[in-house]
mmCIF file of C-alpha atoms in Angstrom:
data_model
loop_
_atom_site.group_PDB
_atom_site.id
_atom_site.type_symbol
_atom_site.label_atom_id
_atom_site.label_comp_id
_atom_site.label_asym_id
_atom_site.label_seq_id
_atom_site.Cartn_x
_atom_site.Cartn_y
_atom_site.Cartn_z
ATOM 1 C CA MET A 1 0.001 -0.010 -0.004
ATOM 2 C CA PRO A 2 1.469 3.395 -0.958
ATOM 3 C CA GLU A 3 2.393 5.712 1.868
ATOM 4 C CA ILE A 4 -0.129 8.544 2.443
ATOM 5 C CA GLN A 5 1.628 11.867 1.978
ATOM 6 C CA PRO A 6 0.672 14.947 4.043
ATOM 7 C CA PRO A 7 -0.941 17.772 2.032
ATOM 8 C CA ALA A 8 1.488 20.184 0.373
ATOM 9 C CA ASP A 9 -0.692 23.094 1.509
ATOM 10 C CA VAL A 10 -0.979 23.293 5.294
ATOM 11 C CA ILE A 11 -3.530 26.117 5.091
ATOM 12 C CA GLU A 12 -6.189 26.435 2.355
ATOM 13 C CA VAL A 13 -8.456 29.478 2.376
ATOM 14 C CA ARG A 14 -11.314 29.640 -0.164
ATOM 15 C CA ASP A 15 -13.601 32.611 -0.800
ATOM 16 C CA LEU A 16 -13.154 33.889 2.755
ATOM 17 C CA THR A 17 -15.389 36.785 3.744
ATOM 18 C CA LYS A 18 -15.957 38.575 7.047
ATOM 19 C CA ARG A 19 -18.410 41.403 7.618
ATOM 20 C CA PHE A 20 -18.787 43.461 10.798
ATOM 21 C CA ASP A 21 -21.944 45.545 11.100
ATOM 22 C CA GLY A 22 -22.182 46.066 7.376
ATOM 23 C CA VAL A 23 -18.425 46.671 6.887
ATOM 24 C CA THR A 24 -16.584 44.059 4.813
ATOM 25 C CA ALA A 25 -13.186 43.516 6.445
ATOM 26 C CA VAL A 26 -12.247 40.478 4.307
ATOM 27 C CA ASP A 27 -13.803 40.251 0.866
ATOM 28 C CA GLY A 28 -13.789 36.802 -0.763
ATOM 29 C CA ILE A 29 -10.035 36.030 -0.615
ATOM 30 C CA SER A 30 -8.474 32.684 -1.463
ATOM 31 C CA PHE A 31 -4.866 31.639 -0.792
ATOM 32 C CA ALA A 32 -2.732 28.763 0.481
ATOM 33 C CA LEU A 33 0.250 28.404 2.785
ATOM 34 C CA ARG A 34 2.621 25.636 1.661
ATOM 35 C CA ARG A 35 4.443 23.292 3.965
ATOM 36 C CA GLY A 36 7.762 24.812 5.050
ATOM 37 C CA GLU A 37 6.983 28.164 3.437
ATOM 38 C CA ILE A 38 7.294 31.702 4.823
ATOM 39 C CA LEU A 39 4.378 33.683 3.461
ATOM 40 C CA GLY A 40 4.183 37.428 4.018
ATOM 41 C CA LEU A 41 0.657 38.842 4.558
ATOM 42 C CA LEU A 42 1.108 42.512 3.844
ATOM 43 C CA GLY A 43 -0.852 45.714 3.388
ATOM 44 C CA PRO A 44 -1.661 49.053 5.010
ATOM 45 C CA ASN A 45 -3.519 49.352 8.301
ATOM 46 C CA GLY A 46 -7.134 48.342 7.832
ATOM 47 C CA ALA A 47 -6.400 46.141 4.812
ATOM 48 C CA GLY A 48 -7.714 43.000 6.515
ATOM 49 C CA LYS A 49 -4.510 41.331 7.724
ATOM 50 C CA THR A 50 -5.443 41.025 11.400
ATOM 51 C CA THR A 51 -8.935 39.811 10.602
ATOM 52 C CA THR A 52 -7.527 37.194 8.236
ATOM 53 C CA ILE A 53 -5.221 35.869 10.951
ATOM 54 C CA GLN A 54 -8.051 35.881 13.502
ATOM 55 C CA LEU A 55 -10.192 33.885 11.047
ATOM 56 C CA THR A 56 -7.435 31.325 10.382
ATOM 57 C CA LEU A 57 -6.904 30.892 14.133
ATOM 58 C CA GLY A 58 -10.644 30.379 14.690
ATOM 59 C CA LEU A 59 -10.892 33.459 16.920
ATOM 60 C CA THR A 60 -13.749 34.810 14.867
ATOM 61 C CA THR A 61 -16.241 33.104 12.568
ATOM 62 C CA PRO A 62 -16.294 33.744 8.825
ATOM 63 C CA THR A 63 -19.358 35.255 7.217
ATOM 64 C CA ALA A 64 -18.671 33.002 4.257
ATOM 65 C CA GLY A 65 -15.920 30.801 2.853
ATOM 66 C CA GLU A 66 -13.876 27.824 3.978
ATOM 67 C CA ILE A 67 -10.659 27.349 5.965
ATOM 68 C CA ARG A 68 -8.819 24.046 5.969
ATOM 69 C CA ILE A 69 -5.656 23.479 8.015
ATOM 70 C CA PHE A 70 -3.676 20.241 7.710
ATOM 71 C CA GLY A 71 -6.474 19.162 5.391
ATOM 72 C CA LEU A 72 -9.045 19.489 8.190
ATOM 73 C CA GLU A 73 -11.982 21.901 8.330
ATOM 74 C CA LEU A 74 -11.133 24.514 10.960
ATOM 75 C CA ALA A 75 -14.778 24.838 12.060
ATOM 76 C CA ARG A 76 -15.006 21.121 12.914
ATOM 77 C CA HIS A 77 -11.448 20.403 14.157
ATOM 78 C CA ARG A 78 -10.350 23.622 15.824
ATOM 79 C CA ARG A 79 -9.062 22.042 19.047
ATOM 80 C CA GLU A 80 -7.024 19.416 17.217
ATOM 81 C CA ILE A 81 -5.575 22.045 14.862
ATOM 82 C CA LEU A 82 -4.664 24.557 17.577
ATOM 83 C CA GLN A 83 -2.542 21.944 19.308
ATOM 84 C CA ARG A 84 -0.265 22.033 16.246
ATOM 85 C CA VAL A 85 -0.009 25.800 15.658
ATOM 86 C CA ASN A 86 0.921 28.909 17.630
ATOM 87 C CA PHE A 87 0.830 32.682 17.424
ATOM 88 C CA SER A 88 2.998 35.633 18.442
ATOM 89 C CA SER A 89 2.320 39.353 18.198
ATOM 90 C CA THR A 90 4.369 42.329 19.271
ATOM 91 C CA TYR A 91 1.080 43.919 20.350
ATOM 92 C CA VAL A 92 -0.150 41.133 22.673
ATOM 93 C CA ALA A 93 1.533 41.232 26.078
ATOM 94 C CA LEU A 94 1.935 38.370 28.529
ATOM 95 C CA PRO A 95 0.715 39.039 32.098
ATOM 96 C CA SER A 96 3.221 41.539 33.473
ATOM 97 C CA ASN A 97 2.889 40.489 37.129
ATOM 98 C CA LEU A 98 3.906 36.901 36.427
ATOM 99 C CA THR A 99 7.570 35.971 36.146
ATOM 100 C CA VAL A 100 9.127 34.825 32.891
ATOM 101 C CA TRP A 101 9.090 31.226 34.212
ATOM 102 C CA GLU A 102 5.485 31.406 35.375
ATOM 103 C CA ASN A 103 4.316 32.715 32.008
ATOM 104 C CA LEU A 104 6.160 30.133 29.916
ATOM 105 C CA ASN A 105 5.407 27.279 32.327
ATOM 106 C CA VAL A 106 1.679 27.952 32.003
ATOM 107 C CA PHE A 107 1.829 27.563 28.222
ATOM 108 C CA ALA A 108 4.183 24.596 28.379
ATOM 109 C CA ARG A 109 1.712 22.757 30.638
ATOM 110 C CA LEU A 110 -1.262 23.737 28.506
ATOM 111 C CA TYR A 111 0.440 21.914 25.645
ATOM 112 C CA GLY A 112 1.246 18.923 27.842
ATOM 113 C CA LEU A 113 5.044 19.211 27.919
ATOM 114 C CA ARG A 114 6.574 16.685 30.308
ATOM 115 C CA ARG A 115 9.816 18.588 30.969
ATOM 116 C CA PRO A 116 8.780 22.230 30.721
ATOM 117 C CA ARG A 117 11.849 23.677 32.462
ATOM 118 C CA LYS A 118 14.234 22.100 29.982
ATOM 119 C CA LYS A 119 12.198 23.369 27.023
ATOM 120 C CA VAL A 120 11.888 26.871 28.451
ATOM 121 C CA GLU A 121 15.627 27.116 29.039
ATOM 122 C CA GLU A 122 16.317 25.913 25.493
ATOM 123 C CA LEU A 123 14.024 28.588 24.092
ATOM 124 C CA LEU A 124 15.584 31.344 26.201
ATOM 125 C CA ASP A 125 19.021 30.307 24.921
ATOM 126 C CA LEU A 126 17.770 30.162 21.345
ATOM 127 C CA LEU A 127 16.397 33.699 21.563
ATOM 128 C CA GLU A 128 19.286 35.055 23.649
ATOM 129 C CA ILE A 129 17.176 35.895 26.682
ATOM 130 C CA PRO A 130 19.332 35.520 29.816
ATOM 131 C CA ARG A 131 18.262 32.648 32.048
ATOM 132 C CA ALA A 132 18.699 35.091 34.937
ATOM 133 C CA THR A 133 15.384 36.673 33.862
ATOM 134 C CA LEU A 134 13.402 33.512 34.682
ATOM 135 C CA ASP A 135 12.446 34.747 38.138
ATOM 136 C CA ARG A 136 11.896 38.379 37.120
ATOM 137 C CA PRO A 137 8.390 39.808 36.529
ATOM 138 C CA THR A 138 7.716 39.960 32.802
ATOM 139 C CA GLY A 139 6.681 43.618 33.096
ATOM 140 C CA GLY A 140 10.254 44.478 34.164
ATOM 141 C CA LEU A 141 11.806 43.237 30.915
ATOM 142 C CA SER A 142 12.822 45.555 28.117
ATOM 143 C CA SER A 143 10.446 45.823 25.155
ATOM 144 C CA GLY A 144 12.879 43.814 23.055
ATOM 145 C CA GLN A 145 13.043 41.054 25.660
ATOM 146 C CA GLN A 146 9.260 41.000 25.921
ATOM 147 C CA THR A 147 8.944 40.628 22.168
ATOM 148 C CA ARG A 148 11.356 37.697 22.171
ATOM 149 C CA LEU A 149 9.547 36.200 25.167
ATOM 150 C CA ASN A 150 6.325 36.224 23.147
ATOM 151 C CA LEU A 151 8.153 34.388 20.413
ATOM 152 C CA ALA A 152 9.484 31.838 22.935
ATOM 153 C CA LYS A 153 5.878 31.278 24.040
ATOM 154 C CA ALA A 154 4.906 30.695 20.429
ATOM 155 C CA LEU A 155 7.624 28.044 19.968
ATOM 156 C CA VAL A 156 6.966 26.154 23.194
ATOM 157 C CA ASN A 157 4.817 23.437 21.525
ATOM 158 C CA ASP A 158 7.101 23.009 18.462
ATOM 159 C CA PRO A 159 4.301 24.240 16.190
ATOM 160 C CA GLU A 160 3.955 23.125 12.583
ATOM 161 C CA ILE A 161 2.452 26.523 11.656
ATOM 162 C CA LEU A 162 3.534 29.784 13.240
ATOM 163 C CA PHE A 163 1.424 32.931 12.892
ATOM 164 C CA LEU A 164 3.617 36.004 13.457
ATOM 165 C CA ASP A 165 2.333 39.567 13.707
ATOM 166 C CA GLU A 166 5.247 42.001 13.288
ATOM 167 C CA PRO A 167 7.653 39.899 15.390
ATOM 168 C CA THR A 168 10.629 42.286 15.047
ATOM 169 C CA ALA A 169 8.766 45.616 15.329
ATOM 170 C CA SER A 170 10.288 46.679 18.656
ATOM 171 C CA LEU A 171 13.729 45.132 18.201
ATOM 172 C CA ASP A 172 17.006 46.891 17.448
ATOM 173 C CA PRO A 173 18.639 45.929 14.129
ATOM 174 C CA ASP A 174 21.071 43.435 15.680
ATOM 175 C CA ILE A 175 18.439 41.500 17.664
ATOM 176 C CA ALA A 176 15.970 41.725 14.752
ATOM 177 C CA ALA A 177 18.569 40.105 12.483
ATOM 178 C CA LYS A 178 19.101 37.334 15.086
ATOM 179 C CA VAL A 179 15.352 36.718 15.340
ATOM 180 C CA ARG A 180 15.166 36.384 11.540
ATOM 181 C CA ASP A 181 17.994 33.853 11.754
ATOM 182 C CA VAL A 182 15.994 31.920 14.366
ATOM 183 C CA LEU A 183 12.933 31.876 12.107
ATOM 184 C CA ARG A 184 15.000 30.622 9.185
ATOM 185 C CA ARG A 185 16.488 27.958 11.454
ATOM 186 C CA VAL A 186 13.160 26.609 12.743
ATOM 187 C CA ARG A 187 11.836 26.552 9.167
ATOM 188 C CA SER A 188 14.931 24.730 7.934
ATOM 189 C CA GLU A 189 15.316 22.256 10.805
ATOM 190 C CA ARG A 190 11.666 21.574 11.660
ATOM 191 C CA GLY A 191 9.835 22.379 8.441
ATOM 192 C CA VAL A 192 7.692 25.007 10.187
ATOM 193 C CA SER A 193 5.372 27.061 7.953
ATOM 194 C CA LEU A 194 5.075 30.751 8.784
ATOM 195 C CA LEU A 195 2.307 33.254 8.023
ATOM 196 C CA TYR A 196 4.037 36.537 8.639
ATOM 197 C CA THR A 197 2.896 40.178 8.799
ATOM 198 C CA SER A 198 5.321 43.070 8.803
ATOM 199 C CA HIS A 199 5.664 46.700 7.718
ATOM 200 C CA ASN A 200 9.404 46.255 7.271
ATOM 201 C CA MET A 201 9.624 45.647 3.519
ATOM 202 C CA PRO A 202 13.392 44.975 3.302
ATOM 203 C CA GLU A 203 12.884 42.300 5.996
ATOM 204 C CA VAL A 204 9.983 40.810 4.077
ATOM 205 C CA GLU A 205 11.986 40.716 0.874
ATOM 206 C CA SER A 206 14.868 38.908 2.556
ATOM 207 C CA LEU A 207 12.737 36.447 4.538
ATOM 208 C CA CYS A 208 9.547 35.564 2.646
ATOM 209 C CA ASP A 209 9.220 33.015 -0.125
ATOM 210 C CA ARG A 210 5.945 34.557 -1.284
ATOM 211 C CA VAL A 211 3.901 37.615 -0.373
ATOM 212 C CA ILE A 212 0.213 38.556 -0.469
ATOM 213 C CA PHE A 213 -0.742 42.250 -0.502
ATOM 214 C CA LEU A 214 -4.206 43.058 0.827
ATOM 215 C CA ALA A 215 -6.091 46.253 0.127
ATOM 216 C CA GLY A 216 -9.657 46.911 1.200
ATOM 217 C CA GLY A 217 -10.022 43.287 2.293
ATOM 218 C CA ARG A 218 -9.129 41.922 -1.134
ATOM 219 C CA ILE A 219 -5.930 40.488 -2.646
ATOM 220 C CA ALA A 220 -4.140 43.175 -4.655
ATOM 221 C CA ALA A 221 -0.993 41.225 -5.516
ATOM 222 C CA GLU A 222 0.353 37.730 -4.881
ATOM 223 C CA GLY A 223 3.506 35.853 -5.760
ATOM 224 C CA THR A 224 7.214 35.827 -5.004
ATOM 225 C CA PRO A 225 8.643 39.269 -4.220
ATOM 226 C CA ALA A 226 10.202 39.357 -7.663
ATOM 227 C CA GLU A 227 6.901 38.352 -9.353
ATOM 228 C CA VAL A 228 4.789 41.024 -7.639
ATOM 229 C CA LEU A 229 7.359 43.711 -8.359
ATOM 230 C CA ALA A 230 7.490 42.762 -12.041
ATOM 231 C CA SER A 231 3.696 42.656 -12.293
ATOM 232 C CA ALA A 232 3.258 46.061 -10.653
ATOM 233 C CA GLY A 233 6.246 47.708 -12.318
ATOM 234 C CA SER A 234 7.623 48.722 -8.908
ATOM 235 C CA ARG A 235 11.298 48.965 -7.955
ATOM 236 C CA SER A 236 10.919 47.690 -4.415
ATOM 237 C CA LEU A 237 8.346 46.218 -2.041
ATOM 238 C CA GLU A 238 8.391 49.470 -0.106
ATOM 239 C CA GLU A 239 7.417 51.396 -3.259
ATOM 240 C CA LEU A 240 4.673 48.864 -3.963
ATOM 241 C CA PHE A 241 3.442 49.076 -0.364
ATOM 242 C CA ILE A 242 3.158 52.876 -0.612
ATOM 243 C CA ASP A 243 1.390 52.574 -3.960
ATOM 244 C CA ILE A 244 -1.163 50.198 -2.411
ATOM 245 C CA ALA A 245 -1.603 52.317 0.681
ATOM 246 C CA ARG A 246 -2.230 55.493 -1.299
ATOM 247 C CA ASN A 247 -4.176 54.087 -4.231
ATOM 248 C CA GLN A 248 -5.625 50.881 -2.750
ATOM 249 C CA ILE A 249 -4.860 48.848 -5.914
ATOM 250 C CA PRO A 250 -1.443 49.372 -7.575
ATOM 251 C CA GLN A 251 -1.387 49.880 -11.299
ATOM 252 C CA GLY A 252 -0.440 46.662 -13.049
ATOM 253 C CA ALA A 253 -1.262 44.357 -10.140
ATOM 254 C CA GLU A 254 -4.097 41.834 -10.398
ATOM 255 C CA ARG A 255 -7.120 42.321 -8.229
ATOM 256 C CA ARG A 256 -8.513 39.037 -7.006
#
């Protein structure tokens, strides 16, 4: 009997729509995240990025459309799926009155880790957070350390899919470069797939295999960085981003 292969696309989104009180935040988009891929989800504020991530995490219910993760319908298998994914955002803080250890230990136990201390120490080393911070209140860490702590939380269950919302936004250039190296490493060594939002276009261009630009809740451009630049006639992703932000749909890009 031939071996059953896992699906090449770990996330499949079809005709996804979300309306809030008559406002369409996501307007019939379709896309896929491939196994082991870093996919940039880009666009100006209000384009629909956050809503799309919330929908694919099952935090809000679609008005229409379908989401499949690992080949499973999200609506029917949310608990099973969420055991295999994780999320990190610069803008979501861990409880500041708990220590670093208390915060990470809670999440390690939620995911059923048998040796949480060992895993937590490995993650701190990986992200260059001093182990001496383990017994310090999280609120006393620098903003850069808190950002990396959020990423450590997101890696605690060895996720197969990692949702990242501007993971380097508050980091200095040196630490940001080290975080990008960590992300490349977990993708290379573990085959992790990343859905990644950022306003740092040089970072996106260096890190992402493909990008999707959203504007007004719809897909304005999609492809490798080189493909979307050639289609839009732009010299850089930053120029394309500005074009989308100011004009909603860049000239030469396909609206989908």
